[in-house]
PDB file of C-alpha atoms in Angstrom:
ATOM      1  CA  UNK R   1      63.561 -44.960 -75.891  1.00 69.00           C
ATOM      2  CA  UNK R   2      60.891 -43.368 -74.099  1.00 84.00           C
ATOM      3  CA  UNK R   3      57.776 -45.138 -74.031  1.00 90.00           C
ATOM      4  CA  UNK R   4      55.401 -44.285 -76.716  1.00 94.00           C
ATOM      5  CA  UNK R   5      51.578 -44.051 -75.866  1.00 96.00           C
ATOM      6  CA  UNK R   6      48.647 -45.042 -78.609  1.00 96.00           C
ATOM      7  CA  UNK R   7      45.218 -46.104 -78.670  1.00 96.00           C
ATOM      8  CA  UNK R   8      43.700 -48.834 -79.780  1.00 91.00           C
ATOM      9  CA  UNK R   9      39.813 -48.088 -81.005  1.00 89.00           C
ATOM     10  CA  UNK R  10      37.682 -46.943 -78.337  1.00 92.00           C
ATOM     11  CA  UNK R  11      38.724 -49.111 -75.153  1.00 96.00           C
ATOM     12  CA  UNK R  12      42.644 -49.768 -75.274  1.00 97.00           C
ATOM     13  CA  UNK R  13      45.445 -47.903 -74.641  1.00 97.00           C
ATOM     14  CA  UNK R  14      48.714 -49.642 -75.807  1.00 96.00           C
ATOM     15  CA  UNK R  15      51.706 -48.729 -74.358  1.00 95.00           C
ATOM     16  CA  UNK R  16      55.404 -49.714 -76.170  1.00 95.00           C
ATOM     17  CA  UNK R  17      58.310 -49.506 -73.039  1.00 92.00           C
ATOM     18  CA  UNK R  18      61.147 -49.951 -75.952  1.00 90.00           C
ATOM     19  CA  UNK R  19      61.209 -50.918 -79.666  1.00 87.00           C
ATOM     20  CA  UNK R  20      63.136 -53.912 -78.947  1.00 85.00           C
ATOM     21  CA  UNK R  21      62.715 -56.987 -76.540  1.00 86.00           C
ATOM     22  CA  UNK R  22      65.447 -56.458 -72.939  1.00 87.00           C
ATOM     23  CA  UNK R  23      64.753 -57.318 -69.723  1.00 89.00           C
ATOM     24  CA  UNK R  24      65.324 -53.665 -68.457  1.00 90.00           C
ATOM     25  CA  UNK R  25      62.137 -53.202 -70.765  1.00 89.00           C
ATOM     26  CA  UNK R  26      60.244 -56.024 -69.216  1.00 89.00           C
ATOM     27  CA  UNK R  27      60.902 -55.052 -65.943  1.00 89.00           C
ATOM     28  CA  UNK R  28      59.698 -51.129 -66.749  1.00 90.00           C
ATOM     29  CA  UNK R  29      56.628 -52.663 -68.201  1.00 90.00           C
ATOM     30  CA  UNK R  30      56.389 -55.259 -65.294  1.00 88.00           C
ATOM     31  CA  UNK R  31      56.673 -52.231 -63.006  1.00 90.00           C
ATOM     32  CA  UNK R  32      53.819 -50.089 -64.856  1.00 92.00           C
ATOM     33  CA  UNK R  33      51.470 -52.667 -64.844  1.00 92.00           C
ATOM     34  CA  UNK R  34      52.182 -53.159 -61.198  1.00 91.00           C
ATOM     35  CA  UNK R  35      51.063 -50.234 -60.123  1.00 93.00           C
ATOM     36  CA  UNK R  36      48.126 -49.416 -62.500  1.00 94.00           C
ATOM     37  CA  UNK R  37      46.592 -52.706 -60.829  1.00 94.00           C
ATOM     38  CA  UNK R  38      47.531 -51.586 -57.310  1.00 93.00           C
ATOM     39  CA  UNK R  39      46.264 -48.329 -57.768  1.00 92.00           C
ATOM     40  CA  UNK R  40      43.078 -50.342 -59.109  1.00 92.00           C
ATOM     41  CA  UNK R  41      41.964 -47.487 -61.592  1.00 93.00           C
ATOM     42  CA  UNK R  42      38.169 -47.142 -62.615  1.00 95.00           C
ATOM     43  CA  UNK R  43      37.050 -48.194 -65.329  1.00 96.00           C
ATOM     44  CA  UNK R  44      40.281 -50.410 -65.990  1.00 96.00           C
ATOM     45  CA  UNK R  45      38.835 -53.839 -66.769  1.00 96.00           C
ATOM     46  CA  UNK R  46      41.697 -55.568 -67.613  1.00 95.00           C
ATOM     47  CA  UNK R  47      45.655 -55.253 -68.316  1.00 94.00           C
ATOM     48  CA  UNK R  48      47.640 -57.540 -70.572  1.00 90.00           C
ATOM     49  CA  UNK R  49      51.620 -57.336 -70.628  1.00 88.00           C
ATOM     50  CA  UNK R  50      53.808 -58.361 -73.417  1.00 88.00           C
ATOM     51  CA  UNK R  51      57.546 -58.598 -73.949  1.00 87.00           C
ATOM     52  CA  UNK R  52      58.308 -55.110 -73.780  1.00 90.00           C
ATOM     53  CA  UNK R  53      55.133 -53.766 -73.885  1.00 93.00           C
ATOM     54  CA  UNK R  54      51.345 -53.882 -72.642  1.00 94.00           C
ATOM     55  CA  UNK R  55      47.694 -52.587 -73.218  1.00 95.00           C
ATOM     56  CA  UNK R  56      45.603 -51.209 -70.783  1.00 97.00           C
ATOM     57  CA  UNK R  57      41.739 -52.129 -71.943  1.00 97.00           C
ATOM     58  CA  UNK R  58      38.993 -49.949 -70.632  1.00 97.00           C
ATOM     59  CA  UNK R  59      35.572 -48.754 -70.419  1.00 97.00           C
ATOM     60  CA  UNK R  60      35.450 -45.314 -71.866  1.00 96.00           C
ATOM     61  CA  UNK R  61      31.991 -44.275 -70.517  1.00 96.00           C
ATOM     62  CA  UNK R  62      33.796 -44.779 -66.985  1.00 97.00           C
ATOM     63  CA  UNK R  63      36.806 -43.351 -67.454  1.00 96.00           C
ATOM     64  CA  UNK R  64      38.458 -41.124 -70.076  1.00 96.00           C
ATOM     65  CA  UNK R  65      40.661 -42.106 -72.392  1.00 96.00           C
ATOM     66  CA  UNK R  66      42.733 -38.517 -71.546  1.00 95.00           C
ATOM     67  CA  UNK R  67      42.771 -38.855 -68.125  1.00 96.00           C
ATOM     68  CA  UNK R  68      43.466 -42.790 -68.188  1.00 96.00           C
ATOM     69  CA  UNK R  69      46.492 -41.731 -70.310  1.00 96.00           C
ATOM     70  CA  UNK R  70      47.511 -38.940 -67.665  1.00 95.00           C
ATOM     71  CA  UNK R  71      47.068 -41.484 -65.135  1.00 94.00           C
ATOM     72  CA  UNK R  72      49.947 -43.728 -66.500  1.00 95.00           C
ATOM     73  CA  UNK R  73      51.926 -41.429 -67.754  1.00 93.00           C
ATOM     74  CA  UNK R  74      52.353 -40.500 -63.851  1.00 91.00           C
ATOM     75  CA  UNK R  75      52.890 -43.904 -63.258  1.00 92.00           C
ATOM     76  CA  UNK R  76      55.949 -43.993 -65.554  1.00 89.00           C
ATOM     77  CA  UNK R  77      58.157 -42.021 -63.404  1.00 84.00           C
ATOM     78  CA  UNK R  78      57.335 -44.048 -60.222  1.00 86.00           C
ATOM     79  CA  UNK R  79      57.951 -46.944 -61.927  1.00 85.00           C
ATOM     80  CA  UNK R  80      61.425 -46.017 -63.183  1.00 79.00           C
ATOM     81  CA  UNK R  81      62.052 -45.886 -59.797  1.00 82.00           C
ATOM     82  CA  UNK R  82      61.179 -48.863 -58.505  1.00 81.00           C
ATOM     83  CA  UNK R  83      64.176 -51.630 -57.705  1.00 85.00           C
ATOM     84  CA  UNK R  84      64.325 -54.400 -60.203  1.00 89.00           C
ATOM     85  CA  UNK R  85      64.100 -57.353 -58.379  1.00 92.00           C
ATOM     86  CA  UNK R  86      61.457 -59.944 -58.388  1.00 92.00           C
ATOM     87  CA  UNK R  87      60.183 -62.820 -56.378  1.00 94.00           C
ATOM     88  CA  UNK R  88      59.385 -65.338 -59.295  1.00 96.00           C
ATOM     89  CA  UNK R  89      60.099 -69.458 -59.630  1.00 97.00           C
ATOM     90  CA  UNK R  90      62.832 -71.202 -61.734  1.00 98.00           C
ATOM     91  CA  UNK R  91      61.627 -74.164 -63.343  1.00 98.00           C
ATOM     92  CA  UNK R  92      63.536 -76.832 -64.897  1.00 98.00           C
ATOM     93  CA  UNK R  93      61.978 -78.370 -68.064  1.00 98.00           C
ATOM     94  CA  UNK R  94      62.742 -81.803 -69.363  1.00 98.00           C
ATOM     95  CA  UNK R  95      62.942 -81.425 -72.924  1.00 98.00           C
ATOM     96  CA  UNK R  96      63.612 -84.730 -76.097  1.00 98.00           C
ATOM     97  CA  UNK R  97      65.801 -82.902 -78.282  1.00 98.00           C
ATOM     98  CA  UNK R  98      65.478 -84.330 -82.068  1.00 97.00           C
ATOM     99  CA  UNK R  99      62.404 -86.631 -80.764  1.00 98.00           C
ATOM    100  CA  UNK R 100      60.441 -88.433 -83.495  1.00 98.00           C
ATOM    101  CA  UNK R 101      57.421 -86.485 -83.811  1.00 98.00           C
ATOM    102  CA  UNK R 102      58.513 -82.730 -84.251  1.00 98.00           C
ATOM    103  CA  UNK R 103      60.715 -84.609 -87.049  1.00 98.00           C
ATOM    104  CA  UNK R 104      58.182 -86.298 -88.896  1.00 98.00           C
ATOM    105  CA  UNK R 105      56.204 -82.770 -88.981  1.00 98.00           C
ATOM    106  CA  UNK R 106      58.981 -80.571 -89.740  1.00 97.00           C
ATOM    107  CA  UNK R 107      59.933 -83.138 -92.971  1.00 97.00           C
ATOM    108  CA  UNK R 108      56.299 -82.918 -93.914  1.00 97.00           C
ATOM    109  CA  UNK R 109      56.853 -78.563 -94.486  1.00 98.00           C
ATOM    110  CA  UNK R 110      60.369 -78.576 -95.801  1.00 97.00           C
ATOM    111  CA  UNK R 111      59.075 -76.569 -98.695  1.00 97.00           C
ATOM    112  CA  UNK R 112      58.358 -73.998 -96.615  1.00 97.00           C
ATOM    113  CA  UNK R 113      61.640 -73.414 -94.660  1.00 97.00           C
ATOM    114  CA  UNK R 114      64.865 -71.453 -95.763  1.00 96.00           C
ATOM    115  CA  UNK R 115      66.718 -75.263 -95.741  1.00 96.00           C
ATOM    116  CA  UNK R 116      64.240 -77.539 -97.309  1.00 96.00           C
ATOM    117  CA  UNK R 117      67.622 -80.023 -97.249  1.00 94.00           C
ATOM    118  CA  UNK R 118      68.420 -79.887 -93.531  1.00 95.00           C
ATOM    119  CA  UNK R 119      66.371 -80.093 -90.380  1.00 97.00           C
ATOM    120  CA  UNK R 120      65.224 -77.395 -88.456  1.00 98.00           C
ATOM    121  CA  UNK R 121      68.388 -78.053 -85.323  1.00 98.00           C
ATOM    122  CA  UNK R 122      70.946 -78.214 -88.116  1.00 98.00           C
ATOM    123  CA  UNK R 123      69.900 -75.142 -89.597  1.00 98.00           C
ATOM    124  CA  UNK R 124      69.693 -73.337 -86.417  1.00 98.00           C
ATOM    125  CA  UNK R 125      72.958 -74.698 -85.727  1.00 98.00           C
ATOM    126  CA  UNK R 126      74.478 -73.496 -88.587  1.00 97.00           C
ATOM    127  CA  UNK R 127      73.236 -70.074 -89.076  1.00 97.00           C
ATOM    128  CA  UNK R 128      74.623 -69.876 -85.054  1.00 97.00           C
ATOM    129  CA  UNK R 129      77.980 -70.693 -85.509  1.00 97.00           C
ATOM    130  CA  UNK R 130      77.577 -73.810 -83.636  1.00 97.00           C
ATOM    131  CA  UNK R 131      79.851 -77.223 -85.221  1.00 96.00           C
ATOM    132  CA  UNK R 132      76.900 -79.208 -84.639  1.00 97.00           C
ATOM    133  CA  UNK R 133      73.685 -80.436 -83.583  1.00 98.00           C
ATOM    134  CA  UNK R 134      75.058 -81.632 -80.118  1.00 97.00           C
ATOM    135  CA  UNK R 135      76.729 -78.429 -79.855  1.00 98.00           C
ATOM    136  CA  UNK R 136      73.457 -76.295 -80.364  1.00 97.00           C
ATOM    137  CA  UNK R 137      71.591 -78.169 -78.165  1.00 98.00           C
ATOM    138  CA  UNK R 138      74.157 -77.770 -75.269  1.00 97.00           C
ATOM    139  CA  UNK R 139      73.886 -73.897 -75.953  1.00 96.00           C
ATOM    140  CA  UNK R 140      69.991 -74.072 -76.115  1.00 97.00           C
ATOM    141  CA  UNK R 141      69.952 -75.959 -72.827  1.00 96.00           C
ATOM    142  CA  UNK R 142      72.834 -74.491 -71.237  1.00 95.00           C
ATOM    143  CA  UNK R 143      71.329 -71.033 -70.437  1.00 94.00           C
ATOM    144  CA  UNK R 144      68.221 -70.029 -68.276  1.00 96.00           C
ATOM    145  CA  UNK R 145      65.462 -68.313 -70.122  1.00 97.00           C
ATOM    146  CA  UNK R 146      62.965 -65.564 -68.635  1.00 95.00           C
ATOM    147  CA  UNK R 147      59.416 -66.182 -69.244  1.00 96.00           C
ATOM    148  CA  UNK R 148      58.316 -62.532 -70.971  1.00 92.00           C
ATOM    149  CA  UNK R 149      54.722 -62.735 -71.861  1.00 91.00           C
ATOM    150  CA  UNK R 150      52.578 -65.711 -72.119  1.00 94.00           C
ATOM    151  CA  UNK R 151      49.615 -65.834 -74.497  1.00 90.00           C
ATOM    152  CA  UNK R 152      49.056 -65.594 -77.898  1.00 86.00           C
ATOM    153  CA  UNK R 153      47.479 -68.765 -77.796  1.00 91.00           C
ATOM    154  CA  UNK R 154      46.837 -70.111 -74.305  1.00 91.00           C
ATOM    155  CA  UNK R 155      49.435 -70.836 -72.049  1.00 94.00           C
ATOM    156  CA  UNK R 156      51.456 -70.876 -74.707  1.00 96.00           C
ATOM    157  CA  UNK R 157      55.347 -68.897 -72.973  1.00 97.00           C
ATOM    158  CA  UNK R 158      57.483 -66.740 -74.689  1.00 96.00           C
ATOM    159  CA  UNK R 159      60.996 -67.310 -73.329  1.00 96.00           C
ATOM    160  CA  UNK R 160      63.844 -65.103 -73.647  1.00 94.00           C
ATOM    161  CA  UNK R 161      67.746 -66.446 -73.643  1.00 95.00           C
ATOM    162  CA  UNK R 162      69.263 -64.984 -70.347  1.00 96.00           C
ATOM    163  CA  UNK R 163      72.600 -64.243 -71.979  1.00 95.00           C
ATOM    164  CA  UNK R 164      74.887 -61.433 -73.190  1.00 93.00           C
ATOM    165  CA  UNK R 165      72.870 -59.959 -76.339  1.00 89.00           C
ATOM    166  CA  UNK R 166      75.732 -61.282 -78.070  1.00 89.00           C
ATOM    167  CA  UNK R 167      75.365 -65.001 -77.542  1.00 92.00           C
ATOM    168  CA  UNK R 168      71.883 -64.637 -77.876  1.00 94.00           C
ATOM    169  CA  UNK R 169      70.066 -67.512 -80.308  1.00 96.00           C
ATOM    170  CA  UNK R 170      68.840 -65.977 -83.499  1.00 96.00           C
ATOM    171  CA  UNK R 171      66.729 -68.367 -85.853  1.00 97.00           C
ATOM    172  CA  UNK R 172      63.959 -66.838 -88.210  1.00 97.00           C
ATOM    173  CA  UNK R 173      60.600 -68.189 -88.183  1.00 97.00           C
ATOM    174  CA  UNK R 174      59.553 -70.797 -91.791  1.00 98.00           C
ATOM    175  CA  UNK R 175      58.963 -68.672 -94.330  1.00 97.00           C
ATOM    176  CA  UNK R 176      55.223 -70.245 -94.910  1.00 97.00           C
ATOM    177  CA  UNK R 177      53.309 -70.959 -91.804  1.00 96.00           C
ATOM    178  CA  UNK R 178      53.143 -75.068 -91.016  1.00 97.00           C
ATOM    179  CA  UNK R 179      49.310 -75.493 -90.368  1.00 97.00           C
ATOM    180  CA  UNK R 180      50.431 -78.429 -87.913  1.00 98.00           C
ATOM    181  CA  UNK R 181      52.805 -78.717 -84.954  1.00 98.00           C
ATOM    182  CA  UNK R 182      52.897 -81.466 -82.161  1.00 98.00           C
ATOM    183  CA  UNK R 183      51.316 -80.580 -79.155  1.00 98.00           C
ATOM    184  CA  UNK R 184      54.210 -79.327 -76.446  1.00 98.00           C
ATOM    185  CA  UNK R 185      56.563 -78.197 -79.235  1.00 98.00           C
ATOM    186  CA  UNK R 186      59.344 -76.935 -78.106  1.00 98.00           C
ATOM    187  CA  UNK R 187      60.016 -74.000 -80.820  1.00 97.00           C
ATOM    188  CA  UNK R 188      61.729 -71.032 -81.685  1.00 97.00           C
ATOM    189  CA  UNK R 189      61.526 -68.004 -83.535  1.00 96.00           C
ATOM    190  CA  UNK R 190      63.454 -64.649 -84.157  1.00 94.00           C
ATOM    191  CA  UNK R 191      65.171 -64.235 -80.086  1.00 92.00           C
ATOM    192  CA  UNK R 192      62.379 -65.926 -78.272  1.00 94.00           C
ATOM    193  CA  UNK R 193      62.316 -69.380 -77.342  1.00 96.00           C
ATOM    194  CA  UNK R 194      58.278 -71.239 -76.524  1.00 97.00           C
ATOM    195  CA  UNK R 195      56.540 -73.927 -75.763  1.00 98.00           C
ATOM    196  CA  UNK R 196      53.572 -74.855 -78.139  1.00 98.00           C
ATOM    197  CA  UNK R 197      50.484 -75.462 -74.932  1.00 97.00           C
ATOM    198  CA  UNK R 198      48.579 -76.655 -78.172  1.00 97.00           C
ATOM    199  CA  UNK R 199      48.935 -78.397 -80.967  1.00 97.00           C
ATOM    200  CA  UNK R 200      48.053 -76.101 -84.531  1.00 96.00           C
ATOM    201  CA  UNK R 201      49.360 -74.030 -86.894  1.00 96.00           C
ATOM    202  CA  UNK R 202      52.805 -72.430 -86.262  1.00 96.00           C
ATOM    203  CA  UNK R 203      55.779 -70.965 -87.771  1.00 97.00           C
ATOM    204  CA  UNK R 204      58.855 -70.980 -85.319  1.00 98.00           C
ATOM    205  CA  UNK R 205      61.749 -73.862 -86.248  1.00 98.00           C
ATOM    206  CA  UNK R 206      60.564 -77.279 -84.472  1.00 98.00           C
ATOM    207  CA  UNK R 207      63.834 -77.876 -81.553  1.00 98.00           C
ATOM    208  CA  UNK R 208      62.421 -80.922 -79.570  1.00 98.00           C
ATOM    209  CA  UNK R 209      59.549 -81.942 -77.037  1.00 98.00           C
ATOM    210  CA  UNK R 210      58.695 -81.651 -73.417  1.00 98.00           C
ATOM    211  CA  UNK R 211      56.537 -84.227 -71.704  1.00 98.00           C
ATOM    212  CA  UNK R 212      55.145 -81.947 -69.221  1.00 98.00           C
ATOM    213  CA  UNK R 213      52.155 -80.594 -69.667  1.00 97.00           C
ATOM    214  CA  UNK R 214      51.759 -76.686 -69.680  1.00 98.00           C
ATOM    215  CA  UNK R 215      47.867 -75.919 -69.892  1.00 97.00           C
ATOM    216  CA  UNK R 216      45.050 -78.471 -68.930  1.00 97.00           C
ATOM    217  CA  UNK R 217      41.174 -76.250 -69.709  1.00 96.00           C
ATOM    218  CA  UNK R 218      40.222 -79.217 -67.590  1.00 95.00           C
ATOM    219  CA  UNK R 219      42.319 -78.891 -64.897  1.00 95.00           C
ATOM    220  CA  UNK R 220      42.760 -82.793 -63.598  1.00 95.00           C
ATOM    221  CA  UNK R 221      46.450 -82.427 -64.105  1.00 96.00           C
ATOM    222  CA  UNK R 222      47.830 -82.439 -60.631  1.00 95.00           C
ATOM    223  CA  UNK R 223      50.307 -79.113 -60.699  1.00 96.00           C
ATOM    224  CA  UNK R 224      47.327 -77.409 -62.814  1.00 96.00           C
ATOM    225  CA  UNK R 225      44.129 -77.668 -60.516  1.00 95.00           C
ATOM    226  CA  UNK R 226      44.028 -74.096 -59.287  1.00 94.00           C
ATOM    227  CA  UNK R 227      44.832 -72.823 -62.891  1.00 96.00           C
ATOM    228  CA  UNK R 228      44.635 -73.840 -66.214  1.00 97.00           C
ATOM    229  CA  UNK R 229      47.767 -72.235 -67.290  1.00 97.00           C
ATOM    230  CA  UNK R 230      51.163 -73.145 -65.756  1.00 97.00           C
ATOM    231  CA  UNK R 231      53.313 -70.053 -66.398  1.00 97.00           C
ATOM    232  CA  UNK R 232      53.678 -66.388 -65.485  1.00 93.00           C
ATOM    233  CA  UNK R 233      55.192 -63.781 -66.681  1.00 91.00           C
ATOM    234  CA  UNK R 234      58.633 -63.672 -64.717  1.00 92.00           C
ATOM    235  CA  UNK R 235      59.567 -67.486 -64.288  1.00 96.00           C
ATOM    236  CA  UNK R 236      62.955 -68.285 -65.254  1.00 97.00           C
ATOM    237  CA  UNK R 237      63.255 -71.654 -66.895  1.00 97.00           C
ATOM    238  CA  UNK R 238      66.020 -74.250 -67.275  1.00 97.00           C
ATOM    239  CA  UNK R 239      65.605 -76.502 -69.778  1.00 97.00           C
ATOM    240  CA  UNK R 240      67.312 -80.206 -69.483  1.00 97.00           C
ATOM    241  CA  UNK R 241      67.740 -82.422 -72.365  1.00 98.00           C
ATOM    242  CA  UNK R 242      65.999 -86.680 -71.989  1.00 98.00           C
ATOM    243  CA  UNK R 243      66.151 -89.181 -73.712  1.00 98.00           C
ATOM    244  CA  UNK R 244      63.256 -91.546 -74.933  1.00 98.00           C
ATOM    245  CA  UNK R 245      63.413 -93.744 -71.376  1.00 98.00           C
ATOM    246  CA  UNK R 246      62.663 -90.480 -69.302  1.00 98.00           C
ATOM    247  CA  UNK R 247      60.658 -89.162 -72.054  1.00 98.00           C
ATOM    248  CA  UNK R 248      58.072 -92.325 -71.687  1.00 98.00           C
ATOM    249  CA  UNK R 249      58.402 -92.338 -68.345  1.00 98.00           C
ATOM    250  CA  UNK R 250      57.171 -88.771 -67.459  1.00 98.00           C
ATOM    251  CA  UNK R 251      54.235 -89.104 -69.732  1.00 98.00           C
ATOM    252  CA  UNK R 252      53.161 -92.084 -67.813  1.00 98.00           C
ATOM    253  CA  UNK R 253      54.006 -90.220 -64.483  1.00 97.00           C
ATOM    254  CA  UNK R 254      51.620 -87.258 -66.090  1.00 97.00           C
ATOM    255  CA  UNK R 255      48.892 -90.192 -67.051  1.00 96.00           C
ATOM    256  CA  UNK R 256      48.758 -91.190 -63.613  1.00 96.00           C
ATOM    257  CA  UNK R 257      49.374 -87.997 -61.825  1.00 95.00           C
ATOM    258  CA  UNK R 258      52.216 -88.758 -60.283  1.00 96.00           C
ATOM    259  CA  UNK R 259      54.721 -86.107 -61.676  1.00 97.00           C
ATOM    260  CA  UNK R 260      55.992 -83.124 -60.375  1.00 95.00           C
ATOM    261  CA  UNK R 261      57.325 -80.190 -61.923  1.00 96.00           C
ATOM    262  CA  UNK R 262      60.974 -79.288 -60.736  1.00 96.00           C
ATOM    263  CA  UNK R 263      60.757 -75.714 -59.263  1.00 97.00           C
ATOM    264  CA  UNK R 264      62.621 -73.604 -57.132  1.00 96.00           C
ATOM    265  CA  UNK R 265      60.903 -69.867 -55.268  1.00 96.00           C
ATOM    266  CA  UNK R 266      63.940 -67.608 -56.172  1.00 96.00           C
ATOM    267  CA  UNK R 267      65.030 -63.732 -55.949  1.00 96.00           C
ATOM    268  CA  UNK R 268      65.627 -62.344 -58.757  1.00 96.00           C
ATOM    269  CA  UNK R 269      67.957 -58.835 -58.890  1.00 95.00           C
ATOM    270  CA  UNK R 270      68.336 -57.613 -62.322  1.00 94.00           C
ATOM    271  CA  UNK R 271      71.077 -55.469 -61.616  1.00 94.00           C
ATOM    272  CA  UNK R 272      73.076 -58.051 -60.091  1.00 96.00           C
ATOM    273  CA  UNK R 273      72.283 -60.147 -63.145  1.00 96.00           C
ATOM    274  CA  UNK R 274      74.007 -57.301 -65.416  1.00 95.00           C
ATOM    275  CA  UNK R 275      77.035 -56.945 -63.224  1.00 96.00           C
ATOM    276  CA  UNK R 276      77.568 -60.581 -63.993  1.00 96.00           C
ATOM    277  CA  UNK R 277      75.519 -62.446 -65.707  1.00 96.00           C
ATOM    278  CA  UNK R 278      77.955 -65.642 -66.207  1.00 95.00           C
ATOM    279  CA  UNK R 279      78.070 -66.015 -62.213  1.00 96.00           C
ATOM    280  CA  UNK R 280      74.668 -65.346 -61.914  1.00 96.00           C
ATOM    281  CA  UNK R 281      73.457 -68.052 -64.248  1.00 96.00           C
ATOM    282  CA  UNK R 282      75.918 -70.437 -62.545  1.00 95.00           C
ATOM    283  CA  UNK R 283      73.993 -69.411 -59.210  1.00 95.00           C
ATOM    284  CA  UNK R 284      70.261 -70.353 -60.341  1.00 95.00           C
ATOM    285  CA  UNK R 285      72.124 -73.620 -62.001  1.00 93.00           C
ATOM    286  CA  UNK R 286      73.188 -74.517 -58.832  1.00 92.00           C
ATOM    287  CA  UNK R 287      69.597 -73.625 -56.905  1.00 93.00           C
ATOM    288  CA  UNK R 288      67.713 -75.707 -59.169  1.00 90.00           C
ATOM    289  CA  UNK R 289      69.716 -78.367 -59.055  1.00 85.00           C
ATOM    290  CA  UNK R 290      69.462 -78.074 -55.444  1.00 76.00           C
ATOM    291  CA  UNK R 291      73.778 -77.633 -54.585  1.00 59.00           C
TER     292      UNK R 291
END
């Protein structure tokens, strides 16, 4: 697919790199936004990128909206050019599968889920493939995930499963809306895996926990003091099932600010990544795990 160019109102011009989420489409869109911030247009007052897309936002009586829409469209080309790779971090995230306080929640909305019987792992599970729980979890853990837009709420990451399309997760979202979920939710929905930086109203199936805090508005979390938000578009994360010892004792390691995120500055080559993505997965494995 070609990208396809639209405006939104007066001041935004949205810009869809492919109908459906890859990371050949994240990297185009990565690339685009690149260079429309290098190239430092006027009038451009601020770009947000998505999965697969982004918008470009404006000020009209500074710039045109036909000649901002020239401008990338030139940039389109140049960025198809450009060699995927990327200097980003890979991140390991300690995560309490089937922890007590997703599970409490998720029994409180059964009526709104497709298996008010089951919980949200063993439907996942199920509708997978997978013989079990256990099994699941191994798969949900077992794979690296590429951090493809973070927002909708703040800090919140949208992760996506660094595997053949094939084995790729596939859960739908509750088919009502909770209007609660625990605070650092671990949670998924359609192909995308997240992290709930909040705690609110949400609809993706309820997996586990992590202890480690993602976004601090105050910033007096120690690995959050130059910014709020802990993730960028790019990371590559690793999650790694605990249990309730390590569980307790990272929060208290967070309470006293004496815990560390796990994280590794990698290059990442996309290419080599589709040539074999099996090897390539064992490779970051092994960085962050430091063999």
């Amino acid at each position: 697919m070609k990208p396809r160019y639209t405006f939104g109102g007066d001041e935004h011009l949205f810009v869809e790199v492919d109908e459906e989420m890859s990371l050949d489409a994240f990297f185009k869109s990565l690339s685009m936004t690149r260079i429309i911030a290098e190239r430092a247009i006027e009038g451009v007052t601020e770009i947000c990128p998505a999965n697969a897309s982004f918008q470009v936002k404006f000020d009209p009586d500074v710039v045109a909206p036909g000649a901002l829409l020239e401008e990338v469209r030139s940039i389109e080309a140049e960025a198809g050019k450009a060699d995927p790779v990327l200097q980003t971090r890979l991140i390991e995230i300690p995560v309490f599968y089937q922890d007590p306080w997703t599970h409490e929640t998720l029994m409180r909305f059964r009526e709104r889920h497709q298996d008010p019987q089951g919980t949200d792992l063993e439907y996942a599970a199920r509708i997978n493939g997978y013989s079990s729980v256990e099994a699941f979890i191994a798969a949900h853990s077992g794979s690296p995930w590429f951090v493809s837009m973070v927002g909708f709420v703040a800090g919140l990451p949208f992760m996506y499963q660094m595997v053949e399309r094939g084995r790729q997760i596939q859960v739908p979202k509750y088919l009502r809306p909770r209007t609660d979920t625990p605070k650092l939710t671990v949670g998924y929905g359609g192909c995308f895996s997240c992290i709930y930086s909040v705690r609110g109203a949400g609809g993706y199936q309820m997996f586990g926990i992590t202890p480690m805090p993602i976004f601090d508005p105050d910033q007096k979390t120690n690995y959050l003091e130059d910014f709020m938000v802990f993730f960028r578009p790019g990371d590559i994360v690793k999650f790694r099932p605990i249990d309730r010892v390590e569980y307790d004792r990272t929060v208290e390691a967070v309470a006293k600010n004496a815990f560390k995120p796990k994280i590794r500055e990698v290059e990442f080559d996309l290419r080599a990544f589709n040539a074999d993505i099996k090897g390539y997965n064992a490779r970051l494995e092994g960085m962050i795990n430091g063999d």
